[in-house]
Each structure stands twice: as C-alpha cells, then as structure tokens.
Amino acid sequence: MSDEKSKVTDKASEIAKNIWLAGVGAYGKAVEDAQGRLEKAGVEPPKLFRELVKAGAVLEDEARDAIETTASAKSSVEERIARVRENFHMQRPARIEDLVALHKKVDQLNRKVDKLSKALALQQGSTTATRKAPAKEKASTRKKAPAKKAAPRKKATTRAKAKPAARKRKA
Amino acid sequence: MKTRDRILDTSLALFNEEGEAQTTTIDIANEMDISPGNLYYHFKGKDQIIAELFGQYEHALTHTLTAPIEKPLSADRSNVEDNWYYLYVVMEEMYQYRFLYHNLDDILQRYPDVRRGFKRLIQLKRATLFAICQTLLQQAVIDAKDQQLLGLVDNMTLNLTFWFNYDQLLHDKRAPQVTIHQGVLQLLTMVAPYLGDEQLRFYRDCEAIYADMLDAPA
C-alpha cells in the first residue's frame, strides 16, 4: 500500500512538473488538487488510490502529448501572428516609413524594368544577341522570382511576333 | 466529414448563434437533417456534446496560451508588436467557442467538468499574460513595479475572460471583427499607461482602425 502511495506521489509531482509548463497558476492548482486527493485517500484508501493512479496516468499521457505537440503548435501560433500582422498593416493608417518602403520598391522595380527592356532591345537587335541576352537576364534576376517569370513571357511574345514575319518572308 | 464531427460542428454553430441553453439535441438533429436516434448513437446527450466541444476548445487554447510561456513572442524591441498581434490570435480562438462566455455562470454550474477545465484556462491565461508582461518589462517596453504588474495582469485576464459577455450585453450583436478588435484595444488601453512613445504609436493605430470600423456600414 505504502509503495503504491509513494508511486502516486511521485506521479503527482511529475504531473505537477509537466503542468508547470502550462503556467504558475495551474501548477498551484494541480498540487492543491493532488494533495487534497491524497489526504482524502488517507482516510479511505484502496478505490481512490486506484482512481488517482488511473487519472494520473491519463493526465501524464495528456501532458506528454501536449509537450510533444507544442513544437508544431508554436509554429502555428507564429503563423497566425503573421496573418494578423498582415491584416493589421492593411487596415492601419499609412506611415511615412510605409511610403519610404513603397518608394524603394518602386525604384527596384524601375531598375528591373530598365534591365529587362535593355535585354529585350538586344534580343530584337540581332539573332546572335537573342542567344546571349536570356543568359544575362537570368544572371541579373536570379534572386527575384517574379522578374524571372516575366522574362520568358516577354521572350515568348517576341518569338510569336517573329514567326509570322518569317512566314511572310517565305511566302 | 464523419457524422460525429458534423454533429459537433453543427452544435457549436447553434450554441454560438442561438445560445447553448436554447439548443436541444432535437434542434441539432433537425438542423442536420438526421434522426434524433442517429444523433443518440454518437452522443448520449447534450452534456456529452458540450464535454467534447469544451475538450477541443481547452486543447486548442492551451496550445496557443503556452506559446509565450515557453518562448517570448518578441526576441527584442524590434518585433514587440507581435505581442499585440498575439492577443488577436487568442481572442479569435476564444470567439470560435463564444457560447461558453455568453452564458458562463449557467454553463459552469451545470457542467462541473467544464468548470474545472475553465478554471485551468483562466489560470493559464493569467500565466500567459504575466509571461508577456515580464518579457515586455525585460525588453524595457513597459515600466511597472511588481504590484502594478500583477494588478495589470489580473485586469487583463478579467477583461479577456469577460469581454464577449460584456460586449454582448452592451451591444447585442456586432460584427465579429469589431468585437475582437475592440477587445484587443481594451487590453491595450490597460497597458498603454506603461508604454513608451514608440509603442504608443501602435496603440494609436489600433484606435484608428477601431474608429474606421465603427464608421463603416455594418
């Protein structure tokens, strides 16, 4: 009996330790509950003990599960914070920093457009240049995915334009 | 979707919209177009449905609430605002199970298990808000003495727990985003006196968004 009792207290303290993760207040409650139950258990032993051990085992499993899943839960909390942040930024009044950031973005885009139109000019300039230009484009825009996407599209349109011209020449 | 999950979803929707006390298992079966017998096969009564829903809620909210205790939401002063965004996350989660808060005393009296779980959640809310405030204090975002800090944490917990109840009593039904946004704004109003100029700007943004929401046609 006393063996079982010590097992119970061990378990209770272990659970309390796990529950501590869930907050200082919850910890106090868990210890209080466990102590209350143990005192009651002293008067009226066997059945309550078994129940307590059973409940303890379940709680322990739950606590363990909770700890295992906190890693994924944490990332989901971060994701949700990111979503709220985005939503909030859309709703709040614009600030000077926002405008500065927008200006920077526009400047970057301008530079990209300049590069692309240069490359395009080269492509249209001569047939040998068309083979070199795409390589240049790729190197300059490797980091920016949208620009990369835009480049082949333009290439495709120039090709499409070039084809009918070639056909006309044949005819 | 399994019938069991559908029952839970439908019950949650009805509880939230019509109130838990006004909804019977017959209502739930009718809403789903299934026989009461079919519902009974999955849940022996409304208390089982409530227990299951509360279990889901406690599980989800516990995960959310432990995050700031395990690791500060803001690494330094540069992303302090994440703490405020986090309050939206918590309120949004609570809002999904708002039926509990709309009729809190009644539900807690009728379902002792829910009462125990709810007490755990309040204690956890307190611990979470305390952890957040501690982090803010360490990062010198707020300036408060020990007793002030504890008082602040208790007030915030109180506000967080009873906000939906209060909001419903005062305004009947409002758009969810207005309820949630004002709830966060109220929490921030309590922190505001301890904030420096830098963070007060966030608070002003929050106010501005709220003013816009009230201006917008519902």
Coordinates of C-alpha atoms in Angstrom, one line a residue, chain B residues 57-201:
Chain B
Y57 CA -11.5 24.2 -27.0
E58 CA -9.3 23.6 -24.0
H59 CA -6.8 21.6 -26.1
A60 CA -6.6 24.3 -28.8
L61 CA -6.4 27.3 -26.4
T62 CA -3.9 25.6 -24.1
H63 CA -1.6 25.2 -27.0
T64 CA -2.0 28.8 -28.0
L65 CA -1.6 30.1 -24.4
T66 CA 1.5 28.1 -23.7
A67 CA 3.5 29.5 -26.6
P68 CA 4.5 32.8 -24.9
I69 CA 5.3 31.0 -21.7
E70 CA 7.7 28.6 -23.5
K71 CA 9.4 31.2 -25.6
P72 CA 9.0 35.1 -25.7
L73 CA 7.0 36.2 -28.7
S74 CA 9.3 39.1 -29.3
A75 CA 13.0 38.4 -29.5
D76 CA 13.8 42.1 -28.8
R77 CA 12.3 45.5 -29.2
S78 CA 12.1 45.3 -32.9
N79 CA 9.2 42.9 -33.0
V80 CA 7.4 43.9 -29.8
E81 CA 4.2 44.3 -31.9
D82 CA 4.0 40.5 -32.2
N83 CA 2.8 40.5 -28.6
W84 CA -0.2 42.7 -29.5
Y85 CA -1.0 40.6 -32.6
Y86 CA -0.9 37.6 -30.4
L87 CA -3.8 39.0 -28.4
Y88 CA -5.9 38.9 -31.6
V89 CA -4.9 35.2 -32.1
V90 CA -6.1 34.4 -28.6
M91 CA -9.4 36.4 -28.9
E92 CA -10.1 34.9 -32.3
E93 CA -9.7 31.4 -30.9
M94 CA -12.0 32.3 -27.9
Y95 CA -14.5 33.7 -30.3
Q96 CA -14.9 30.4 -32.0
Y97 CA -16.3 29.0 -28.8
R98 CA -18.1 32.2 -27.6
F99 CA -21.2 30.3 -26.4
L100 CA -19.3 29.4 -23.3
Y101 CA -18.6 33.1 -22.5
H102 CA -22.1 34.3 -23.3
N103 CA -23.7 32.2 -20.7
L104 CA -20.7 31.4 -18.5
D105 CA -22.1 31.1 -15.0
D106 CA -25.0 28.9 -16.1
I107 CA -22.8 26.5 -18.1
L108 CA -20.2 26.3 -15.4
Q109 CA -22.9 25.4 -12.8
R110 CA -24.4 22.7 -15.0
Y111 CA -21.2 21.1 -16.1
P112 CA -18.7 20.6 -13.3
D113 CA -16.0 19.2 -15.6
V114 CA -16.2 22.3 -17.8
R115 CA -15.9 24.3 -14.6
R116 CA -12.7 22.6 -13.7
G117 CA -11.3 23.0 -17.2
F118 CA -12.4 26.6 -17.4
K119 CA -10.6 27.4 -14.1
R120 CA -7.4 25.9 -15.6
L121 CA -7.8 28.0 -18.7
I122 CA -8.2 31.2 -16.6
Q123 CA -5.1 30.4 -14.6
L124 CA -3.3 29.7 -17.8
K125 CA -4.5 33.0 -19.3
R126 CA -3.1 34.7 -16.3
A127 CA 0.2 32.9 -16.6
T128 CA 0.4 33.7 -20.3
L129 CA -0.3 37.4 -19.8
F130 CA 2.2 37.5 -17.0
A131 CA 4.8 36.0 -19.2
I132 CA 4.1 38.5 -21.9
C133 CA 4.3 41.4 -19.5
Q134 CA 7.5 40.0 -18.0
T135 CA 9.1 39.9 -21.4
L136 CA 8.0 43.5 -22.2
L137 CA 9.4 44.6 -18.9
Q138 CA 12.7 42.9 -19.6
Q139 CA 12.8 44.4 -23.0
A140 CA 12.1 47.8 -21.4
V141 CA 9.0 48.3 -23.4
I142 CA 6.9 48.8 -20.3
D143 CA 7.8 50.2 -16.9
A144 CA 5.8 48.8 -14.0
K145 CA 6.6 47.8 -10.4
D146 CA 5.8 44.3 -9.1
Q147 CA 2.4 45.0 -7.6
Q148 CA 1.4 47.1 -10.5
L149 CA 2.4 44.4 -12.9
L150 CA 0.3 41.8 -11.0
G151 CA -2.6 44.1 -10.9
L152 CA -2.3 44.8 -14.6
V153 CA -2.1 41.1 -15.4
D154 CA -5.2 40.4 -13.4
N155 CA -7.1 43.2 -15.0
M156 CA -6.1 42.0 -18.4
T157 CA -7.2 38.4 -17.6
L158 CA -10.5 39.7 -16.3
N159 CA -11.0 41.7 -19.5
L160 CA -10.0 38.8 -21.7
T161 CA -12.3 36.4 -20.0
F162 CA -15.4 38.5 -19.8
W163 CA -15.1 40.7 -22.8
F164 CA -17.5 38.7 -25.0
N165 CA -20.1 38.6 -22.3
Y166 CA -19.8 42.4 -21.7
D167 CA -19.8 43.2 -25.4
Q168 CA -22.9 41.1 -26.0
L169 CA -24.8 42.7 -23.0
L170 CA -23.9 46.2 -24.2
H171 CA -24.2 45.9 -28.0
D172 CA -26.3 42.8 -28.6
K173 CA -24.8 41.5 -31.8
R174 CA -21.9 43.2 -33.6
A175 CA -19.7 42.2 -36.4
P176 CA -17.1 39.7 -35.1
Q177 CA -14.1 41.8 -36.2
V178 CA -15.5 44.8 -34.2
T179 CA -15.9 42.7 -31.1
I180 CA -12.5 41.2 -31.3
H181 CA -10.7 44.4 -32.3
Q182 CA -12.3 46.4 -29.5
G183 CA -11.4 43.6 -27.1
V184 CA -7.8 43.8 -28.0
L185 CA -8.0 47.6 -27.9
Q186 CA -9.3 47.4 -24.3
L187 CA -6.5 45.2 -23.3
L188 CA -4.0 47.6 -24.8
T189 CA -5.7 50.5 -23.1
M190 CA -4.7 48.9 -19.9
V191 CA -1.1 48.5 -21.0
A192 CA -0.9 52.0 -22.6
P193 CA -0.1 54.0 -19.5
Y194 CA 3.1 51.9 -19.1
L195 CA 4.1 52.2 -22.7
G196 CA 6.8 54.5 -24.1
D197 CA 6.2 56.8 -27.1
E198 CA 7.5 54.2 -29.6
Q199 CA 4.8 51.6 -28.7
L200 CA 2.1 54.2 -28.2
R201 CA 2.1 54.6 -31.9

